[in-house]
One Martini backbone bead per residue (centre of mass of N, CA, C, O) as a GRO file, in nm:
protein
   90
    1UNK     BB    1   0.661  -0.289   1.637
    2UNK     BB    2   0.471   0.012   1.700
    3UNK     BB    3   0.402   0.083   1.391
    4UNK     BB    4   0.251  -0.190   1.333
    5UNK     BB    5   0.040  -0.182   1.627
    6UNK     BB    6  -0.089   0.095   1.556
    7UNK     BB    7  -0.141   0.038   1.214
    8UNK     BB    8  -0.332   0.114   0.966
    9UNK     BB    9  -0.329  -0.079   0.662
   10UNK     BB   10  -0.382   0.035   0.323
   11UNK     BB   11  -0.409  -0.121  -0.036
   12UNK     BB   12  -0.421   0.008  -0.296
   13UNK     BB   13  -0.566  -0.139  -0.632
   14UNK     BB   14  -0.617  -0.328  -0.842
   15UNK     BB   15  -0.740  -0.683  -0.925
   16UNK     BB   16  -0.435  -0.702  -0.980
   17UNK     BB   17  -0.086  -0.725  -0.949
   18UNK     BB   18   0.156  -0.595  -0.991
   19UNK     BB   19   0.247  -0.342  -0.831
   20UNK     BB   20   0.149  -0.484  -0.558
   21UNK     BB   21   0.241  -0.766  -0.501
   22UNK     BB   22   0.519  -0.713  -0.347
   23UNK     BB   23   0.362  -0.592  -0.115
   24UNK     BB   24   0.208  -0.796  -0.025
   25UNK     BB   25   0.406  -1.021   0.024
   26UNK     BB   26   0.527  -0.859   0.237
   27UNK     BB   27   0.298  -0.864   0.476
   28UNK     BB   28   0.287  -1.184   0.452
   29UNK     BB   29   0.589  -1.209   0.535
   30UNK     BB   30   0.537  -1.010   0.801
   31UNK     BB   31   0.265  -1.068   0.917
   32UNK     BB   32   0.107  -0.831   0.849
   33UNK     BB   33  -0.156  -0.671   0.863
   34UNK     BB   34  -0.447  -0.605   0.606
   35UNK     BB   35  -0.561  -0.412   0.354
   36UNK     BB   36  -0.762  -0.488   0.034
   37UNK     BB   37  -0.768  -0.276  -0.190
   38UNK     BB   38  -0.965  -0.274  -0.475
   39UNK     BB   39  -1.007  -0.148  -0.834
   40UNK     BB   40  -1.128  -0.195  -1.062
   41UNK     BB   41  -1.035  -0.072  -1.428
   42UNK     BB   42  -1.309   0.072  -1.548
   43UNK     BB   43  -1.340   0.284  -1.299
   44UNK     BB   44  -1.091   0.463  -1.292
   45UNK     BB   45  -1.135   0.728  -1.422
   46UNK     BB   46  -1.396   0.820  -1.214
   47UNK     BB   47  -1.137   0.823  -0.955
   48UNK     BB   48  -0.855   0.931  -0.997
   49UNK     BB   49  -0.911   1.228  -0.889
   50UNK     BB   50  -0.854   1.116  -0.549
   51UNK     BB   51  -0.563   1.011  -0.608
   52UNK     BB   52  -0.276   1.084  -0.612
   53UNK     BB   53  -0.142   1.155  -0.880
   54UNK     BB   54  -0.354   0.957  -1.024
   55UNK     BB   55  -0.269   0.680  -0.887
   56UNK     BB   56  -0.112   0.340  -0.862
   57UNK     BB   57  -0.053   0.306  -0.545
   58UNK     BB   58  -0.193   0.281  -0.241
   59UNK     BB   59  -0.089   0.399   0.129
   60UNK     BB   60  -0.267   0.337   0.424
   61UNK     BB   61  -0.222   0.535   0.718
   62UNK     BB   62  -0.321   0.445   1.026
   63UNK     BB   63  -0.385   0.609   1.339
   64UNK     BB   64  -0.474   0.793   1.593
   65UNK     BB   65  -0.388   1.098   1.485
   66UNK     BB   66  -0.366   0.993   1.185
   67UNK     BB   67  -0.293   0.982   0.778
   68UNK     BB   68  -0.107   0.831   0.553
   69UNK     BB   69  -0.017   0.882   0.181
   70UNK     BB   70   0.136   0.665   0.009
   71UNK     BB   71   0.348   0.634  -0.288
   72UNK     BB   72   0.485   0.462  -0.477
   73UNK     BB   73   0.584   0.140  -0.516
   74UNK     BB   74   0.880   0.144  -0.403
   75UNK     BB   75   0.832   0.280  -0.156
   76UNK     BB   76   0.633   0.113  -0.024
   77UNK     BB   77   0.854  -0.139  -0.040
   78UNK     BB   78   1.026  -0.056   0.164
   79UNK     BB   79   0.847   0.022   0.415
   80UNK     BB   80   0.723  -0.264   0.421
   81UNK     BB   81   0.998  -0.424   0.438
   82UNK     BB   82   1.087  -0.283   0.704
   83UNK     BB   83   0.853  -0.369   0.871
   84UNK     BB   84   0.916  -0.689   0.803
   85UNK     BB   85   1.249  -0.730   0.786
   86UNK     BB   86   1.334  -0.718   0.427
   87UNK     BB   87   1.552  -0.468   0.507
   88UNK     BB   88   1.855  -0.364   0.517
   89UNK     BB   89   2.046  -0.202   0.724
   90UNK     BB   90   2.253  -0.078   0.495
   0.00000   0.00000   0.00000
């Protein structure tokens, strides 16, 4: 996949897995290389509003041209799937 082979993703999330673990698990069964950012659980108020509609997880795609941050956990979630090949394609 080219989008796969040109893009740096960031998965930003708390320290715990809860709502990111099911998209690391994407990641790494798609073999996709990724970045795991972790955010302390106490530090996150003094930086909510720094993150897209103040929430976690975002993922952060980074290309040559541009960078796209993706948000809510179930989309992100699709995304990553389809591009590890675990999305039914109907």
């Amino acid at each position: 996949n080219v989008a796969m082979q040109t893009s740096k993703f960031t998965l930003t999330y708390f320290t715990f897995a809860n709502r990111a673990e099911p998209i690391r698990l994407a990641f790494v069964l798609g073999k996709i290389p990724f970045q795991n950012r972790a955010i302390p659980f106490a530090d996150f108020p003094q930086i909510r509003n720094t993150f897209p509609g103040g929430a976690l997880p975002i993922l952060e795609v980074e290309t040559a041209d541009s960078t796209q941050i993706l948000t809510q956990s179930n989309a992100i979630l699709r995304y990553v799937g389809k591009l590890a090949g675990l999305y039914p394609a109907d």
